[in-house]
mmCIF file of C-alpha atoms in Angstrom:
data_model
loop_
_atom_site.group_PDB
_atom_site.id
_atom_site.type_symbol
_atom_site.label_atom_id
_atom_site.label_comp_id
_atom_site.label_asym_id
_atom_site.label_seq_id
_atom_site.Cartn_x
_atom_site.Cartn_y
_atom_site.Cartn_z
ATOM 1 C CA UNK A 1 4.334 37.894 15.035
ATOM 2 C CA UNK A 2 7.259 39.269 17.232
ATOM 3 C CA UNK A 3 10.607 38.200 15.505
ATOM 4 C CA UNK A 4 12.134 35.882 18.931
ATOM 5 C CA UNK A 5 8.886 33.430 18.262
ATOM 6 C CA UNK A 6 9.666 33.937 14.369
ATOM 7 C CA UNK A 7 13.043 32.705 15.235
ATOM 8 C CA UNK A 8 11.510 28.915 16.778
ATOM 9 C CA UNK A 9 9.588 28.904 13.824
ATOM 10 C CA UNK A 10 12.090 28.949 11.019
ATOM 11 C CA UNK A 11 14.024 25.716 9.514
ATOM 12 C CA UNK A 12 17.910 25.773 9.810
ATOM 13 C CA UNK A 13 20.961 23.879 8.342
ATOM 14 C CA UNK A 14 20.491 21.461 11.235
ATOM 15 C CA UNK A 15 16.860 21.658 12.281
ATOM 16 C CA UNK A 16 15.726 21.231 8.764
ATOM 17 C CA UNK A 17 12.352 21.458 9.361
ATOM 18 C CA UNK A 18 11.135 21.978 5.714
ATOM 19 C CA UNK A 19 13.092 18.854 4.713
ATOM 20 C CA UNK A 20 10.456 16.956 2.528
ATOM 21 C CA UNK A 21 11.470 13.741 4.806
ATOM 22 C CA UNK A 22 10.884 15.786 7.668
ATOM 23 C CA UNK A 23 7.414 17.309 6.829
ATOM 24 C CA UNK A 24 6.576 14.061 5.797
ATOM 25 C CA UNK A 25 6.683 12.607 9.590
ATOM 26 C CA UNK A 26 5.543 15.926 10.945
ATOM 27 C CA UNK A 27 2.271 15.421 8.713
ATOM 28 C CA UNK A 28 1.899 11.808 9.291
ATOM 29 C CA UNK A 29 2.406 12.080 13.036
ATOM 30 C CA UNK A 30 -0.498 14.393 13.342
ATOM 31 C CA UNK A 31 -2.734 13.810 10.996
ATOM 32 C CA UNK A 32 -6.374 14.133 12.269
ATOM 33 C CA UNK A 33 -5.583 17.278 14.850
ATOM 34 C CA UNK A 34 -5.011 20.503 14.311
ATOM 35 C CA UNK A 35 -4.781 20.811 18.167
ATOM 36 C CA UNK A 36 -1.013 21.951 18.966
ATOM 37 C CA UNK A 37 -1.188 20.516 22.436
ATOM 38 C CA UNK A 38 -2.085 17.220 20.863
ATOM 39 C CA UNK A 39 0.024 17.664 17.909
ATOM 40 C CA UNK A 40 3.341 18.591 20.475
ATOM 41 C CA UNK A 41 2.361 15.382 22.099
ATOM 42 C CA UNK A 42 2.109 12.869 18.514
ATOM 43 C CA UNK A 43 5.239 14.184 18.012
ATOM 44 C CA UNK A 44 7.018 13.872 21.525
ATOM 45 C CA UNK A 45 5.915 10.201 21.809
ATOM 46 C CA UNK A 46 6.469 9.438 18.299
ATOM 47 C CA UNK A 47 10.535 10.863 18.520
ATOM 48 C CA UNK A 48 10.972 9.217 21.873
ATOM 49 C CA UNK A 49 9.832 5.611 21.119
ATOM 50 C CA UNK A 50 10.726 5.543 17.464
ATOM 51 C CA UNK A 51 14.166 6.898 17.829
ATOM 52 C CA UNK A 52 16.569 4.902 19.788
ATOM 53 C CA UNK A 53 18.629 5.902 22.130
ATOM 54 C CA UNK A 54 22.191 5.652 21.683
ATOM 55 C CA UNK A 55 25.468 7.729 23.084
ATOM 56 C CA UNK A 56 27.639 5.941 20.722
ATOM 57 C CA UNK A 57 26.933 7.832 17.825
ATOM 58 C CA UNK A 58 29.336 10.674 16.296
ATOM 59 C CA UNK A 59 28.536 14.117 17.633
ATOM 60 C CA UNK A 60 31.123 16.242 16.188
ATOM 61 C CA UNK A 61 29.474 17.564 13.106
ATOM 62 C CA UNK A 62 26.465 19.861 12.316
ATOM 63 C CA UNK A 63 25.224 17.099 10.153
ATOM 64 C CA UNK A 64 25.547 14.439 13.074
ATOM 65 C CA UNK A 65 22.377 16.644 14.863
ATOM 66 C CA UNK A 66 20.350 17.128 11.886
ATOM 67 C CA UNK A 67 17.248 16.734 12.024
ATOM 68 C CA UNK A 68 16.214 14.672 8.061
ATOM 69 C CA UNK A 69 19.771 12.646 9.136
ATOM 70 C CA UNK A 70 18.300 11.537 12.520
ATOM 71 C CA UNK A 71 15.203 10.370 10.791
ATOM 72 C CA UNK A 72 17.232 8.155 8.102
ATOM 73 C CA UNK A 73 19.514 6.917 11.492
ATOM 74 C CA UNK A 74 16.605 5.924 13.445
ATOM 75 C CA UNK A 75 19.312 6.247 16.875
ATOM 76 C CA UNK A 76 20.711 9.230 18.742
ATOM 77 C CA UNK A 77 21.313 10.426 21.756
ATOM 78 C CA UNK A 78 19.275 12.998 23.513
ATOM 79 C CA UNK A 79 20.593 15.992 21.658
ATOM 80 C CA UNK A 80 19.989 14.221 17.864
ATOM 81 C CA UNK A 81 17.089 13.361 19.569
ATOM 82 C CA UNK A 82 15.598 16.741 20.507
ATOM 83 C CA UNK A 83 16.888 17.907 17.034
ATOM 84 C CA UNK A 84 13.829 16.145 15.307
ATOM 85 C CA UNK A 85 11.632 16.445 17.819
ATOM 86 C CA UNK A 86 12.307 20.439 17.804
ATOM 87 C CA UNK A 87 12.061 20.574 13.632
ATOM 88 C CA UNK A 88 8.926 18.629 13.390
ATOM 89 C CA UNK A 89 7.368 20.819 15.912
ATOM 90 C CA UNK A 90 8.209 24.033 13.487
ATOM 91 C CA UNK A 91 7.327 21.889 10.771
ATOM 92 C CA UNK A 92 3.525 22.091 11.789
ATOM 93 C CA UNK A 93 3.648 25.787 12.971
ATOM 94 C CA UNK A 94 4.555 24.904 16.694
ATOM 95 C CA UNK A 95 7.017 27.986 17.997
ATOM 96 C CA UNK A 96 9.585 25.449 19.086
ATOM 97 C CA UNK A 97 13.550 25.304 20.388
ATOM 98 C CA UNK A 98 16.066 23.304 21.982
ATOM 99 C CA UNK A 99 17.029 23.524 25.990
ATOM 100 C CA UNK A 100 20.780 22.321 27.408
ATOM 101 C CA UNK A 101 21.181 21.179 30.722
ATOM 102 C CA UNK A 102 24.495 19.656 32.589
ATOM 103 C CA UNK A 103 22.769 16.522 34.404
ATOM 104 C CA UNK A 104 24.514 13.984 37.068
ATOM 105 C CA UNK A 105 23.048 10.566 35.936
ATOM 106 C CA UNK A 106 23.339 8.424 38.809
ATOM 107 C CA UNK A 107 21.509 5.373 37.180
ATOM 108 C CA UNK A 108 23.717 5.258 34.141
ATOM 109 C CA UNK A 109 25.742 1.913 34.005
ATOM 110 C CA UNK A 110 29.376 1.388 35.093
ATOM 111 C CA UNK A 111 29.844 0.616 31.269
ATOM 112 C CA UNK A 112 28.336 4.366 30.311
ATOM 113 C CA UNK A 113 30.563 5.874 33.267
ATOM 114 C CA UNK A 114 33.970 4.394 32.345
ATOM 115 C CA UNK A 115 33.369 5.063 28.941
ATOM 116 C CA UNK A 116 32.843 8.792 29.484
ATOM 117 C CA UNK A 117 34.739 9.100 32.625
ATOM 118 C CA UNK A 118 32.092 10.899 34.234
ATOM 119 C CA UNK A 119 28.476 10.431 35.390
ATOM 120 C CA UNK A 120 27.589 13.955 34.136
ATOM 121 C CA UNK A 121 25.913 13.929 31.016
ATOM 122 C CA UNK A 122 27.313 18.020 29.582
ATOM 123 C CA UNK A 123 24.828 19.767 27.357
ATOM 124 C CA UNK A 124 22.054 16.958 27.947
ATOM 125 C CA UNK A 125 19.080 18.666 25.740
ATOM 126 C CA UNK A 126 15.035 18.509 25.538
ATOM 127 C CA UNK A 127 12.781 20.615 23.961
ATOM 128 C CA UNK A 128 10.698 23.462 24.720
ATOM 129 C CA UNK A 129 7.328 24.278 22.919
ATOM 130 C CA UNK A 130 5.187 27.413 22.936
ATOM 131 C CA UNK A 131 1.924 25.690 23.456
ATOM 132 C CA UNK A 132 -1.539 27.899 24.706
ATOM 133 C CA UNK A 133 1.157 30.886 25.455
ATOM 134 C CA UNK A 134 3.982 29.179 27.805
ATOM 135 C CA UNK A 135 6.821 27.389 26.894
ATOM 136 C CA UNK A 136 7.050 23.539 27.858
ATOM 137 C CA UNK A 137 9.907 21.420 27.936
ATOM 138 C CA UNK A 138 9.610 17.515 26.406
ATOM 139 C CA UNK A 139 12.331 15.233 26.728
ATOM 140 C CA UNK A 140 12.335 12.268 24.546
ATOM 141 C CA UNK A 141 15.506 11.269 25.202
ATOM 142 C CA UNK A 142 14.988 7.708 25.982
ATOM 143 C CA UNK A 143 12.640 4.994 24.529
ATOM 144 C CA UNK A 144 10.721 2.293 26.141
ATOM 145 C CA UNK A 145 13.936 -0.571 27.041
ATOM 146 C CA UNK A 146 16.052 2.298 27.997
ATOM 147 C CA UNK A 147 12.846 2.861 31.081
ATOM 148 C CA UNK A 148 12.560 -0.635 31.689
ATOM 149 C CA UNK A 149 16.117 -1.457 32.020
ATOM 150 C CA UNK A 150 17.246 0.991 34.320
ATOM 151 C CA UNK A 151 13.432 0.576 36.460
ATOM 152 C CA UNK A 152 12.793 4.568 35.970
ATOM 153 C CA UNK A 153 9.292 5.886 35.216
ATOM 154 C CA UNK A 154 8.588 6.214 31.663
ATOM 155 C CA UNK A 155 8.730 10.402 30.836
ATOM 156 C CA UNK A 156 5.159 11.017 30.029
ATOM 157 C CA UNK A 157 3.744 14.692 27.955
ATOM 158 C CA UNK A 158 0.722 16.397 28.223
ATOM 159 C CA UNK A 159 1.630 19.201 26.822
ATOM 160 C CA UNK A 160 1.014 21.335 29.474
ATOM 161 C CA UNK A 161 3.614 20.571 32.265
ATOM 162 C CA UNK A 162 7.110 19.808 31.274
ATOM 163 C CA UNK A 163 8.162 16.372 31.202
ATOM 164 C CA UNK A 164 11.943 16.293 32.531
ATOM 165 C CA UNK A 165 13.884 13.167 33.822
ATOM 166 C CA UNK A 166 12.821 11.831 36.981
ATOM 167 C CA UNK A 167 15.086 12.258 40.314
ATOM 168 C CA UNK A 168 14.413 8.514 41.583
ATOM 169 C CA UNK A 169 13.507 5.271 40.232
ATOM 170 C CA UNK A 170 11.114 2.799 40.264
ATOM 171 C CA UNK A 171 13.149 1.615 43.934
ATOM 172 C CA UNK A 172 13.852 4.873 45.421
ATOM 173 C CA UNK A 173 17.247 5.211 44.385
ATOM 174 C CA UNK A 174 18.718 8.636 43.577
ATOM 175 C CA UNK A 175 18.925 8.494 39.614
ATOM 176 C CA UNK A 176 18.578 12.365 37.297
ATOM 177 C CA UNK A 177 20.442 15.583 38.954
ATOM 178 C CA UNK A 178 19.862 19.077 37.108
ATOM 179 C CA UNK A 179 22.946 20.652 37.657
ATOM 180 C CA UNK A 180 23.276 23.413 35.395
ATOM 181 C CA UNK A 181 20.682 25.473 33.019
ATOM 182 C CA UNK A 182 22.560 26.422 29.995
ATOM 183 C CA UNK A 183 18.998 28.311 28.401
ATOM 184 C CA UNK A 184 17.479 28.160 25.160
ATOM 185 C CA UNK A 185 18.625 27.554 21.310
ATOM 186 C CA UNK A 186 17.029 28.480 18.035
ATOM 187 C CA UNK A 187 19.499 26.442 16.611
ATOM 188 C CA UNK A 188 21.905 23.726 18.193
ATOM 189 C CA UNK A 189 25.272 24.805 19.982
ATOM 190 C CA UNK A 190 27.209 22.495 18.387
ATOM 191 C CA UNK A 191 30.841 24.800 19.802
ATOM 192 C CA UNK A 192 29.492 25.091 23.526
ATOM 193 C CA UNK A 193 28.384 21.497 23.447
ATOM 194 C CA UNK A 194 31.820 19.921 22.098
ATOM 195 C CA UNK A 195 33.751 22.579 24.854
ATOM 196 C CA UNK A 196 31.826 21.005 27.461
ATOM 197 C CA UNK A 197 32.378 17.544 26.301
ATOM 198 C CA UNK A 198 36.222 18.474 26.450
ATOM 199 C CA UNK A 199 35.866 19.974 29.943
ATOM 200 C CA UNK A 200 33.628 17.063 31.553
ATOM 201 C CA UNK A 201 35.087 14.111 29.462
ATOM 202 C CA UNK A 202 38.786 15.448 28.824
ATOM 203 C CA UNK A 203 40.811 16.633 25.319
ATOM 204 C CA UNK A 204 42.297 12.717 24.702
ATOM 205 C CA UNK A 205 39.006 11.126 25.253
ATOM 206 C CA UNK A 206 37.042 12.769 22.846
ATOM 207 C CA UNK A 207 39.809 13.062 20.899
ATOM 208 C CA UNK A 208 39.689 9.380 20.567
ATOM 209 C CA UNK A 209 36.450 9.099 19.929
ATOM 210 C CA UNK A 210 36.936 11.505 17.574
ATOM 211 C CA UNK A 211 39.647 9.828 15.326
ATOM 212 C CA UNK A 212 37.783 6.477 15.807
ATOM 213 C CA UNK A 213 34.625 7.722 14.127
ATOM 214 C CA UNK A 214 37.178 9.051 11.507
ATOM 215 C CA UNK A 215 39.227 5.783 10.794
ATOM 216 C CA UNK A 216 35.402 3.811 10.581
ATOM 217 C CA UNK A 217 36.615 2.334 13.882
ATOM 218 C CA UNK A 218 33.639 3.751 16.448
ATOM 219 C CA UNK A 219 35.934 3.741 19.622
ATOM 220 C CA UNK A 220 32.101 4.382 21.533
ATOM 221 C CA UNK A 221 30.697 1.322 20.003
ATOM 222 C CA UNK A 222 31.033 -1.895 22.709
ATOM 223 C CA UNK A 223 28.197 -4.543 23.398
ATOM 224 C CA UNK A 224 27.908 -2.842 26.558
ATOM 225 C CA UNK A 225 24.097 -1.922 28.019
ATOM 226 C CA UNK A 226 22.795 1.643 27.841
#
């Protein structure tokens, strides 16, 4: 097998895909196919509606991203999300890796935007599988109140087109902008993603969030809506 599919094959320090805890979802999630366009899909629907969705999580740390930690967590936001998602693919023999994108989120809550100062979402990630000889990106980013509150269509996979944010919702309204393509990981970025955090959200801010996670005091956390 040529050594760049090798590469989206292989467990890491943060996509620990040979964690028992991991293999044990992997195995569970597709048990009864040996299909990898159905097994992609187990696995994509399984991540997105099992995992919640949360930006106020820490994000500063190789182990805040990893995949057997996510698991345990049962929250994350999109990148924690696409961590899992991207192990348990390698974890049943699916070539798989992690894409970044810089998206303007124009349905994201006054709550969301004043808490990052921004309504770009830096480094937002999905994941790409090698499935019947293309790549095709998943994102499981959000789970089933996330779609209902904010009247979007749910993100559906087939496994054979890629399944990306949509750019209305349910009313019309302008709601997911791709602004920038950052490529494709083996591994997660976790130095490019914290310098864009620091160029979209500013050095104090994430400081702050930084020190709160530090002190036990999650300066993130608020009873605000997603």
């Amino acid at each position: 097998m040529d050594t760049s599919i090798e590469e989206y094959l292989e467990p890491t320090d943060i996509l620990d895909s040979d964690h028992p805890d991991v293999v044990q979802f992997a195995d569970n999630t597709v048990e009864g196919t040996t299909d990898p366009v159905e097994q992609a899909i187990r696995l994509f629907y399984a991540v997105r509606d099992q995992i919640a969705y949360d930006v106020r999580v820490p994000f500063y740390l190789p182990e805040h991203y990893r995949a057997s930690n996510i698991l345990k967590w049962k929250r994350g936001y999109c990148v924690p999300k696409a961590s899992l998602l991207c192990a348990s693919g390698r974890a049943v023999g699916i070539p798989s890796r992690l894409g970044f994108a810089d998206i303007r989120n124009r349905g994201a809550t006054k709550e969301v935007i004043a808490m990052l100062g921004s309504d770009i979402f830096a480094y937002h990630s999905f994941v790409e599988f090698l499935l019947e000889g293309k790549w095709v990106r998943a994102t499981p980013a959000f789970d089933a109140p996330i779609f209902e509150r904010h009247r979007i269509a749910p993100v559906e996979f087939d496994g054979r087109s890629d399944a990306m944010f949509p750019s209305e919702d349910l009313d019309g309204n302008p709601y997911v902008e791709y602004l920038i393509y950052h490529g494709s990981f083996a591994d997660v970025p976790l130095e490019p993603i914290l310098e864009a955090w620091v160029k979209y959200y500013g050095p104090d801010r994430v400081s702050l969030w930084i020190e709160g996670f530090e002190n036990n005091q999650n300066t993130m956390q608020s009873s605000f809506h997603l």
